[in-house]
Amino acid sequence: MGKLTTHVLDTSHGRPGAGIKVELFALDGDARRALKTTTTNDDGRCDAPLLEGAALVPGEYELVFHAGAYFAAAGVNVPEPRFVDRVVLRFGIADANAHYHVPLLVSPWAYSTYRGS
């Protein structure tokens, strides 16, 4: 059974990104349809897969991580507007039976991602 998961690592502090709002959208061209909103737990992960089973279908998706609000709540002094605020990751799912893990490594100044396992 396929599933979509994520987690966030705060690379500026060397710890999990806990309490980060994450939004998931399905894309159809330029149209976005909201699927789920959740918050990362103390380990920087979501408590359940974002999608799994029949809900995971091939297509294009978008994850929005509210990293700027996380760093502001952590007391990080960053200028306004924030250099990294909402991190938007667009990606495709080709195989609905596979595990797609989309981690985010983030600081107030940079971010990266990859397809994890």
Short mmCIF file of C-alpha atoms in Angstrom, two decimals:
data_model
loop_
_atom_site.label_atom_id
_atom_site.label_comp_id
_atom_site.label_asym_id
_atom_site.label_seq_id
_atom_site.Cartn_x
_atom_site.Cartn_y
_atom_site.Cartn_z
CA MET A 1 0.00 0.00 0.00
CA GLY A 2 1.43 3.37 -1.01
CA LYS A 3 1.74 6.37 1.23
CA LEU A 4 3.02 9.94 1.37
CA THR A 5 4.97 11.08 4.43
CA THR A 6 7.15 14.03 5.39
CA HIS A 7 9.33 15.35 8.16
CA VAL A 8 11.16 18.60 8.86
CA LEU A 9 14.68 19.12 10.18
CA ASP A 10 15.72 22.53 11.52
CA THR A 11 19.30 22.66 10.23
CA SER A 12 20.07 25.98 11.94
CA HIS A 13 19.53 24.49 15.40
CA GLY A 14 20.30 20.83 14.66
CA ARG A 15 16.94 19.51 15.79
CA PRO A 16 13.57 18.34 14.46
CA GLY A 17 11.24 21.05 13.21
CA ALA A 18 8.45 20.63 15.76
CA GLY A 19 5.16 22.51 15.50
CA ILE A 20 5.42 23.44 11.81
CA LYS A 21 2.14 23.79 9.94
CA VAL A 22 2.09 21.67 6.76
CA GLU A 23 -0.53 21.94 4.03
CA LEU A 24 -1.05 19.41 1.24
CA PHE A 25 -2.71 20.23 -2.08
CA ALA A 26 -3.56 18.21 -5.18
CA LEU A 27 -2.73 20.06 -8.39
CA ASP A 28 -4.61 20.11 -11.68
CA GLY A 29 -2.68 22.51 -13.88
CA ASP A 30 -2.69 25.80 -11.98
CA ALA A 31 -5.68 24.79 -9.84
CA ARG A 32 -5.01 23.66 -6.25
CA ARG A 33 -7.35 21.54 -4.14
CA ALA A 34 -6.69 21.40 -0.40
CA LEU A 35 -6.34 17.84 0.89
CA LYS A 36 -4.94 18.12 4.39
CA THR A 37 -3.50 20.49 6.99
CA THR A 38 -1.43 19.14 9.86
CA THR A 39 1.35 20.12 12.25
CA THR A 40 4.65 18.34 12.82
CA ASN A 41 5.12 16.59 16.15
CA ASP A 42 8.10 16.82 18.55
CA ASP A 43 10.12 14.60 16.20
CA GLY A 44 9.41 16.89 13.22
CA ARG A 45 7.12 14.28 11.68
CA CYS A 46 3.40 14.07 11.08
CA ASP A 47 1.55 11.63 13.33
CA ALA A 48 0.03 9.85 10.33
CA PRO A 49 0.78 9.62 6.60
CA LEU A 50 -0.47 12.61 4.63
CA LEU A 51 -2.01 10.22 2.11
CA GLU A 52 -2.23 6.44 2.01
CA GLY A 53 -4.09 3.61 0.37
CA ALA A 54 -6.85 4.60 -2.04
CA ALA A 55 -6.33 8.31 -1.25
CA LEU A 56 -2.85 8.18 -2.83
CA VAL A 57 -3.30 8.51 -6.57
CA PRO A 58 -0.81 9.36 -9.31
CA GLY A 59 -0.63 13.07 -10.01
CA GLU A 60 0.98 16.33 -9.04
CA TYR A 61 0.97 17.60 -5.47
CA GLU A 62 2.17 20.55 -3.45
CA LEU A 63 3.37 20.70 0.14
CA VAL A 64 3.50 24.08 1.89
CA PHE A 65 5.63 24.28 5.03
CA HIS A 66 5.12 27.35 7.24
CA ALA A 67 8.79 27.61 8.18
CA GLY A 68 8.89 31.38 8.73
CA ALA A 69 6.25 31.21 11.45
CA TYR A 70 8.19 28.35 13.08
CA PHE A 71 11.42 30.37 13.23
CA ALA A 72 9.58 33.47 14.49
CA ALA A 73 7.98 31.42 17.28
CA ALA A 74 11.44 30.05 18.14
CA GLY A 75 12.66 33.62 18.66
CA VAL A 76 14.95 33.73 15.63
CA ASN A 77 15.57 37.35 14.71
CA VAL A 78 15.03 37.54 10.94
CA PRO A 79 14.27 40.62 8.86
CA GLU A 80 10.84 41.29 7.39
CA PRO A 81 9.96 40.17 4.87
CA ARG A 82 11.48 36.83 5.76
CA PHE A 83 13.94 35.32 3.30
CA VAL A 84 12.48 31.84 3.88
CA ASP A 85 8.82 31.99 4.85
CA ARG A 86 6.48 29.44 3.30
CA VAL A 87 8.40 26.68 1.57
CA VAL A 88 6.43 25.35 -1.39
CA LEU A 89 7.42 21.97 -2.82
CA ARG A 90 5.73 20.71 -5.99
CA PHE A 91 6.29 17.07 -6.84
CA GLY A 92 4.75 14.19 -8.73
CA ILE A 93 3.58 10.76 -7.67
CA ALA A 94 3.81 8.18 -10.44
CA ASP A 95 3.33 4.93 -8.52
CA ALA A 96 0.40 4.84 -6.09
CA ASN A 97 1.79 1.65 -4.53
CA ALA A 98 5.12 3.23 -3.54
CA HIS A 99 6.19 5.11 -0.42
CA TYR A 100 6.92 8.76 -1.20
CA HIS A 101 8.77 10.47 1.64
CA VAL A 102 9.40 14.21 1.17
CA PRO A 103 11.69 15.59 3.90
CA LEU A 104 12.45 19.28 4.33
CA LEU A 105 15.78 20.51 5.71
CA VAL A 106 15.32 24.18 6.53
CA SER A 107 16.95 27.22 8.12
CA PRO A 108 15.93 30.89 8.01
CA TRP A 109 18.24 31.25 4.98
CA ALA A 110 18.02 28.04 2.95
CA TYR A 111 16.18 24.79 2.41
CA SER A 112 16.54 21.52 0.55
CA THR A 113 14.55 18.37 -0.06
CA TYR A 114 14.88 14.96 -1.63
CA ARG A 115 12.86 11.82 -2.11
CA GLY A 116 13.55 9.82 1.01
CA SER A 117 12.57 6.35 2.08
#
